[in-house]
Amino acid sequence: MNPTRFSQVLLLSFGLPAGLAAAAAPATPPKTTLASAEGEVIALPEFSVAGGPEEGWAASSSLSGTRTNVAIQDLPRSVQVLTSEFLADIGADTMSDAAAFMTGVTSQGKQDAVFDNNTLTVRGMRQNRHYRDGVKEGFVGMISDSLSVDRIESLRGPSSLLAGVVEPGGMINQISKRPRAKNEASVKLTTGSWNYVRSELDASVVASPKLALRTALAYQDSNSWRAWEGSKREVAYVAAAYKLTPTTLLNARAESIRYEGNVAIAVPGIRVPTTASATSATASPAFGAYAFGYVPESIVPWDFNPFGPNNLRTQEVYRVGGDLQHKFNGTFSLRSAVNWSKSDRRDLRLSGSASTIIARLVNPASGNVAGNVVADEIRWSATKDDETWDIWTYQTDLRGQFRYAGLKHEALIGVERIESRNWRDRYDTPNSTSTALGAAPSTNPAALTRYKFSTSAVGALPAGAFQPAWAEMTDLNRYTSPNSYVAQTLTRGAVSFTNVVSTEDARWHLLAGARRDHGVNSALTGTTNATATPQSLPVENATSTTVGLLFRPWRPISFYASASNSFSGVPTGIDVNGRLLDKPESGKSLEAGIKSSWWEGRIGLEAAVFELNRKNTRRQLSDAEVISILGSLPSGARSVQDNGEESRGYEVQLLCRPFNGYQVAANFTYIDTTLVSPDNLIRNGGPITGRPRSNGSVFHKYSFAGATLKGFSVNNAVVWVDGFRADSISGTTGQVTNFMPGYVRLDFGAAYAGRLLNRPFTVTATVRNAENKKIMEGLQSKGDLRSWRLGVSTRF
């Protein structure tokens, strides 16, 4: 990052509010201080949720409803919080690990198998934008790691009032760790299946009465249950809190993640030929003969990896942020923040041309993969995909708290500016043969060696042998065929006004607000940088509103209703024809629900019904649809922007402690998501691939209190997804031609906390997917087979 620019941003973000604070502060400072209870993070309560290290599974407040600290029970919106203790108990390293336990959220799987691409759906709508501390990050493939995350908050339904650009299903907001008010440190070592190793160090230091620091480091390395697959990551995180005055706090944080991976193809695009002669890669499949995701194991073994290490990925992720929080007096307070995030990613991957393997390798007339004999080889080509995202976000929120006419009123005026840039440069290697299978190998010296089957009639390689093309793919000199170049910039400004009004007896709570966004896009596109030309993109203008009312007839129970809309902007990327997407996405929702807390907070139950829509959504096409549009199946983009989607359903979440030592968290969601007036009208009102109708989870933990087993705890998780997930849909009839099977996943865990050599330590053991089920986690992603983890940690 440019040091000069960063200093200018600090002056812009911190200097003006500090000057206002100095001018507005009374001669005698108010008695409000930043003193924290032992173990709590250092924060101003208006703009932070500051919990101790043992806060349990239940969270009483959230930042994701209004960008200020508001009690969840008083908010007329659906909010779920996964606390730091809950994330530790489920053993979540990534967002994908946590998604199974989030209400209304379904995972579409780790898109690259071992790479956490955070591809999720919220209330049936795709959600792969990332939010850190309420700020949208630039790239959908940003890596996140549990090392720097304190809690995860899910605000369901359109949320542009808070987050600006967000999909209508809702937002998932990760809250960063902050320094604590005491000296402490922890070390954790974990090992597990497939050579998994992870080491973590997390230390918080009170350097002076005004300054606290926190730093954390992690290293992780692992293989996979599939051959030719593995990844490693290195994570570094630092955070600081400095009390400029008793009522002024300066926070800063920075994170760096370096990732390297050899990633297997998640699920090959399998097109089952209807005859033994159907070997062309572009032959149109007959009705019922196509499946993109789930393929019966009788045809393709579960761990089959035909392409070896087909995706060699290196990626660096950076996050830097800071905020200044100041309390002027009992009425006004202010928060001003600046955040920067960046992703540098390079992929070397075998391109879609290699998918011609499907017609030769999978032929029911010749048996399954192991028994299939082919007469020749299959062409190979590869793509080098370099992509960089860089985004700056500046925010200022002025909060006022008033009392009048028997009402309590919290008002928040927010101003935001976003500057985002994206560069993407792609090159291919020449195809090793022409499109026609069986053609002579290419004489181009940059072409890759063609794939040889282990059962090939001529020149067969042994089963599992290393294909020459896998090594050739790493030779950058072979990438001589231009593919595409994109340079896109976005500048967006926004202003928002949020109000939370409640009666003095706390029986009525009103949430009302609006946000106005104005964005200017520009882009260059072409096959190369030299040939790129300006792309005409629309100016973005949107007003997003939220109105919600909550009524508490008696203390344990509340009823609420809300209406909200969201603005998602123009999605990045290119369509199936190679043009930049240019339609802004938006959505709106109606929601009604119940919130209740019984037995002194031991039982918490929330339920909601909702309906929402989404316009101009981007949809990935099936192979059959691509062929019908282009007449062939090339590599590259496979998207169109249909007119929209709709979803409706209900959700229930329960969190209870029926007796000491026992905790239960459970959720269930039913969602019916359909297409609305898509480009292919035959599919109007039909299902969307990969979206289940219902799913849920239960996680419970018991900690023994008796003298004999004191320090021991056991836990169990049940994760369930139904089988109503369309896998392939006919483009001529609109009928589902294949469903992915549903599943129930069982996880078990145990822990022991004790002392050794007068030092506290904890040992944890977990088994995930204990029944070793073969799970289709998402449309293109298989879930992990049975795995175990063993961890040891200690505190200083």
Coordinates of N, CA and C in Angstrom, one line a residue, residues 204-317:
S204 N -2.4 -10.9 23.7 CA -2.9 -9.6 23.9 C -2.1 -9.0 25.0
V205 N -1.6 -7.7 24.8 CA -0.7 -7.1 25.8 C -1.2 -5.7 26.1
V206 N -1.3 -5.3 27.3 CA -1.6 -4.0 27.8 C -0.2 -3.3 27.9
A207 N 0.2 -2.5 26.9 CA 1.5 -1.9 26.8 C 1.6 -0.7 27.8
S208 N 0.5 0.0 28.0 CA 0.4 1.1 28.9 C -1.0 1.4 29.3
P209 N -1.3 2.3 30.3 CA -2.7 2.5 30.6 C -3.5 3.0 29.5
K210 N -2.9 3.4 28.4 CA -3.7 3.9 27.2 C -3.6 3.0 26.0
L211 N -2.7 2.1 26.0 CA -2.4 1.3 24.7 C -2.5 -0.2 25.0
A212 N -3.3 -0.8 24.2 CA -3.4 -2.3 24.2 C -3.1 -2.8 22.8
L213 N -2.4 -4.0 22.7 CA -2.1 -4.6 21.5 C -2.5 -6.0 21.5
R214 N -2.8 -6.5 20.3 CA -3.1 -8.0 20.1 C -2.5 -8.4 18.8
T215 N -1.8 -9.5 18.8 CA -1.2 -10.1 17.6 C -1.5 -11.6 17.6
A216 N -1.7 -12.1 16.4 CA -2.0 -13.5 16.2 C -1.3 -14.0 14.9
L217 N -0.8 -15.3 15.0 CA -0.2 -15.9 13.8 C -0.7 -17.3 13.7
A218 N -0.8 -17.8 12.5 CA -1.3 -19.1 12.2 C -0.6 -19.7 11.0
Y219 N -0.3 -21.0 11.0 CA 0.2 -21.7 9.8 C -0.6 -23.0 9.7
Q220 N -1.1 -23.3 8.5 CA -1.9 -24.4 8.2 C -1.5 -25.1 6.9
D221 N -1.4 -26.5 7.0 CA -1.0 -27.2 5.8 C -1.8 -28.5 5.8
S222 N -2.3 -28.9 4.7 CA -3.1 -30.2 4.6 C -3.2 -30.7 3.2
N223 N -3.3 -32.0 3.1 CA -3.7 -32.7 1.9 C -5.2 -32.9 1.9
S224 N -5.7 -33.8 1.1 CA -7.1 -34.0 1.0 C -7.4 -35.5 0.8
W225 N -8.7 -35.9 0.9 CA -9.1 -37.3 0.6 C -9.0 -37.6 -0.8
R226 N -8.8 -36.6 -1.7 CA -8.6 -36.9 -3.1 C -7.1 -36.7 -3.5
A227 N -6.7 -37.5 -4.4 CA -5.3 -37.4 -4.9 C -5.0 -36.1 -5.6
W228 N -3.8 -35.6 -5.5 CA -3.3 -34.4 -6.2 C -4.0 -33.1 -5.6
E229 N -4.3 -33.2 -4.3 CA -5.0 -32.0 -3.8 C -4.5 -31.7 -2.4
G230 N -4.3 -30.4 -2.1 CA -3.8 -29.9 -0.9 C -3.6 -28.4 -0.9
S231 N -3.4 -27.9 0.3 CA -3.3 -26.4 0.4 C -2.5 -26.1 1.7
K232 N -2.0 -24.8 1.7 CA -1.4 -24.3 2.9 C -1.7 -22.8 3.0
R233 N -1.7 -22.3 4.2 CA -1.9 -20.9 4.4 C -1.1 -20.4 5.6
E234 N -0.7 -19.1 5.4 CA 0.0 -18.4 6.5 C -0.7 -17.1 6.8
V235 N -1.1 -16.9 8.1 CA -1.9 -15.8 8.5 C -1.2 -15.0 9.6
A236 N -1.2 -13.7 9.4 CA -0.7 -12.8 10.5 C -1.7 -11.7 10.7
Y237 N -2.0 -11.4 12.0 CA -3.0 -10.4 12.3 C -2.5 -9.6 13.5
V238 N -2.7 -8.3 13.5 CA -2.3 -7.4 14.6 C -3.4 -6.3 14.7
A239 N -3.7 -6.0 16.0 CA -4.8 -5.0 16.3 C -4.3 -4.2 17.5
A240 N -4.7 -2.9 17.5 CA -4.3 -2.0 18.6 C -5.4 -1.1 18.9
A241 N -5.5 -0.8 20.2 CA -6.5 0.2 20.7 C -5.8 1.2 21.6
Y242 N -6.0 2.5 21.3 CA -5.3 3.6 22.0 C -6.3 4.6 22.5
K243 N -6.3 4.8 23.8 CA -7.2 5.8 24.4 C -6.6 7.2 24.4
L244 N -7.0 8.0 23.4 CA -6.5 9.3 23.3 C -7.0 10.2 24.5
T245 N -8.2 10.0 24.9 CA -8.8 10.7 26.0 C -9.7 9.7 26.7
P246 N -10.2 10.0 27.9 CA -11.2 9.0 28.5 C -12.4 8.7 27.6
T247 N -12.7 9.6 26.6 CA -13.9 9.4 25.8 C -13.5 9.3 24.3
T248 N -12.3 9.1 24.0 CA -11.8 9.0 22.6 C -11.0 7.8 22.4
L249 N -11.3 6.9 21.5 CA -10.6 5.7 21.3 C -10.2 5.5 19.8
L250 N -8.9 5.2 19.6 CA -8.4 4.9 18.3 C -8.1 3.4 18.1
N251 N -8.7 2.8 17.1 CA -8.5 1.4 16.8 C -7.8 1.2 15.5
A252 N -6.9 0.3 15.4 CA -6.3 -0.1 14.1 C -6.1 -1.6 14.1
R253 N -6.1 -2.1 12.8 CA -5.9 -3.6 12.7 C -5.4 -3.8 11.3
A254 N -4.7 -4.9 11.1 CA -4.1 -5.3 9.8 C -4.0 -6.8 9.8
E255 N -4.2 -7.4 8.6 CA -4.2 -8.8 8.4 C -3.5 -9.2 7.1
S256 N -2.8 -10.2 7.1 CA -2.2 -10.7 5.8 C -2.4 -12.2 5.8
I257 N -2.8 -12.7 4.6 CA -3.0 -14.2 4.4 C -2.3 -14.5 3.1
R258 N -1.5 -15.5 3.2 CA -0.9 -16.1 2.0 C -1.3 -17.5 1.8
Y259 N -1.9 -17.8 0.6 CA -2.5 -19.1 0.4 C -1.8 -19.7 -0.9
E260 N -1.6 -21.0 -0.8 CA -1.1 -21.8 -1.9 C -1.9 -23.1 -2.0
G261 N -2.4 -23.5 -3.1 CA -3.1 -24.7 -3.2 C -3.0 -25.4 -4.5
N262 N -3.1 -26.8 -4.4 CA -3.3 -27.6 -5.6 C -4.7 -28.2 -5.4
V263 N -5.6 -27.7 -6.3 CA -7.0 -28.0 -6.0 C -7.6 -28.9 -7.1
A264 N -8.2 -30.0 -6.7 CA -8.8 -30.9 -7.6 C -10.1 -30.3 -8.1
I265 N -10.5 -30.7 -9.3 CA -11.7 -30.3 -9.8 C -12.8 -30.8 -8.9
A266 N -13.8 -30.0 -8.5 CA -14.8 -30.4 -7.6 C -15.7 -31.5 -8.1
V267 N -16.3 -31.2 -9.2 CA -17.1 -32.2 -9.9 C -17.0 -32.0 -11.4
P268 N -16.5 -33.0 -12.2 CA -16.4 -32.8 -13.6 C -17.8 -32.6 -14.2
G269 N -17.8 -31.8 -15.3 CA -19.0 -31.6 -16.1 C -19.3 -32.9 -16.8
I270 N -20.1 -33.7 -16.3 CA -20.3 -35.1 -16.9 C -21.5 -35.0 -17.9
R271 N -21.3 -35.3 -19.1 CA -22.4 -35.4 -20.1 C -22.4 -36.9 -20.5
V272 N -23.4 -37.6 -20.1 CA -23.4 -39.1 -20.4 C -23.9 -39.3 -21.9
P273 N -23.1 -39.8 -22.8 CA -23.6 -40.1 -24.1 C -24.7 -41.1 -24.2
T274 N -25.6 -41.0 -25.1 CA -26.7 -41.9 -25.2 C -26.3 -43.1 -26.1
T275 N -25.3 -42.9 -26.9 CA -24.8 -44.0 -27.7 C -23.3 -44.1 -27.6
A276 N -22.7 -45.2 -28.0 CA -21.3 -45.4 -27.9 C -20.5 -44.5 -28.8
S277 N -21.2 -44.0 -29.9 CA -20.5 -43.1 -30.8 C -20.6 -41.7 -30.5
A278 N -21.3 -41.3 -29.4 CA -21.4 -39.9 -29.1 C -20.2 -39.4 -28.4
T279 N -19.2 -39.1 -29.1 CA -17.9 -38.7 -28.5 C -17.6 -37.3 -28.7
S280 N -18.4 -36.5 -29.4 CA -18.1 -35.1 -29.7 C -18.3 -34.3 -28.4
A281 N -17.4 -33.4 -28.2 CA -17.6 -32.5 -27.0 C -18.8 -31.6 -27.1
T282 N -19.3 -31.4 -28.3 CA -20.4 -30.4 -28.4 C -21.7 -31.1 -28.9
A283 N -21.7 -32.4 -28.8 CA -22.9 -33.1 -29.2 C -24.0 -32.8 -28.2
S284 N -25.2 -32.5 -28.7 CA -26.3 -32.1 -27.7 C -26.8 -33.3 -27.0
P285 N -26.8 -33.3 -25.7 CA -27.3 -34.5 -25.0 C -28.8 -34.6 -25.0
A286 N -29.3 -35.8 -25.0 CA -30.7 -36.1 -25.0 C -31.3 -35.8 -23.6
F287 N -32.6 -35.6 -23.6 CA -33.3 -35.3 -22.4 C -33.0 -36.4 -21.3
G288 N -32.7 -36.0 -20.1 CA -32.4 -37.0 -19.1 C -31.0 -37.6 -19.1
A289 N -30.2 -37.2 -20.1 CA -28.9 -37.7 -20.3 C -27.8 -36.8 -19.8
Y290 N -28.1 -35.8 -19.1 CA -27.1 -34.8 -18.7 C -27.1 -34.6 -17.2
A291 N -26.0 -34.5 -16.6 CA -25.9 -34.2 -15.2 C -24.6 -33.4 -15.0
F292 N -24.7 -32.2 -14.4 CA -23.5 -31.4 -14.2 C -22.8 -31.6 -12.8
G293 N -23.6 -31.9 -11.8 CA -23.1 -32.0 -10.5 C -23.0 -33.4 -10.0
Y294 N -24.1 -33.9 -9.5 CA -24.1 -35.3 -8.9 C -24.1 -36.3 -10.1
V295 N -23.2 -37.2 -10.1 CA -23.1 -38.3 -11.0 C -23.1 -39.6 -10.3
P296 N -23.9 -40.6 -10.6 CA -23.9 -41.9 -9.9 C -22.5 -42.5 -9.8
E297 N -22.2 -43.0 -8.6 CA -20.9 -43.5 -8.4 C -20.6 -44.8 -9.2
S298 N -21.7 -45.4 -9.7 CA -21.5 -46.5 -10.6 C -20.8 -46.1 -11.9
I299 N -20.9 -44.8 -12.2 CA -20.3 -44.3 -13.4 C -18.9 -43.7 -13.1
V300 N -18.9 -42.8 -12.1 CA -17.6 -42.2 -11.7 C -17.4 -42.4 -10.2
P301 N -16.3 -43.0 -9.9 CA -15.9 -43.2 -8.4 C -15.9 -41.9 -7.7
W302 N -16.2 -41.9 -6.4 CA -16.4 -40.7 -5.7 C -15.1 -39.9 -5.6
D303 N -14.0 -40.5 -5.5 CA -12.7 -39.8 -5.4 C -12.0 -39.6 -6.7
F304 N -12.7 -39.8 -7.8 CA -12.1 -39.8 -9.1 C -11.6 -38.3 -9.4
N305 N -10.4 -38.2 -9.8 CA -9.8 -36.9 -10.1 C -9.1 -37.0 -11.4
P306 N -9.8 -36.8 -12.5 CA -9.1 -37.0 -13.8 C -8.1 -36.0 -14.2
F307 N -8.2 -34.8 -13.6 CA -7.4 -33.7 -14.1 C -6.2 -33.4 -13.2
G308 N -5.9 -34.3 -12.2 CA -4.8 -34.1 -11.3 C -4.9 -32.7 -10.7
P309 N -3.7 -32.1 -10.4 CA -3.7 -30.7 -9.8 C -4.1 -29.7 -10.9
N310 N -5.4 -29.6 -11.2 CA -5.8 -28.8 -12.3 C -5.8 -27.4 -12.0
N311 N -5.7 -27.0 -10.8 CA -5.8 -25.5 -10.4 C -4.7 -25.2 -9.4
L312 N -3.6 -24.7 -9.9 CA -2.5 -24.3 -9.0 C -2.7 -22.8 -8.6
R313 N -3.1 -22.6 -7.4 CA -3.5 -21.2 -7.0 C -2.6 -20.6 -6.0
T314 N -2.2 -19.4 -6.2 CA -1.5 -18.6 -5.2 C -2.3 -17.3 -5.0
Q315 N -2.4 -16.9 -3.7 CA -3.2 -15.7 -3.5 C -2.7 -15.1 -2.2
E316 N -2.6 -13.7 -2.3 CA -2.3 -12.9 -1.1 C -3.5 -12.0 -0.8
V317 N -3.9 -12.0 0.5 CA -5.0 -11.2 0.9 C -4.5 -10.2 2.0

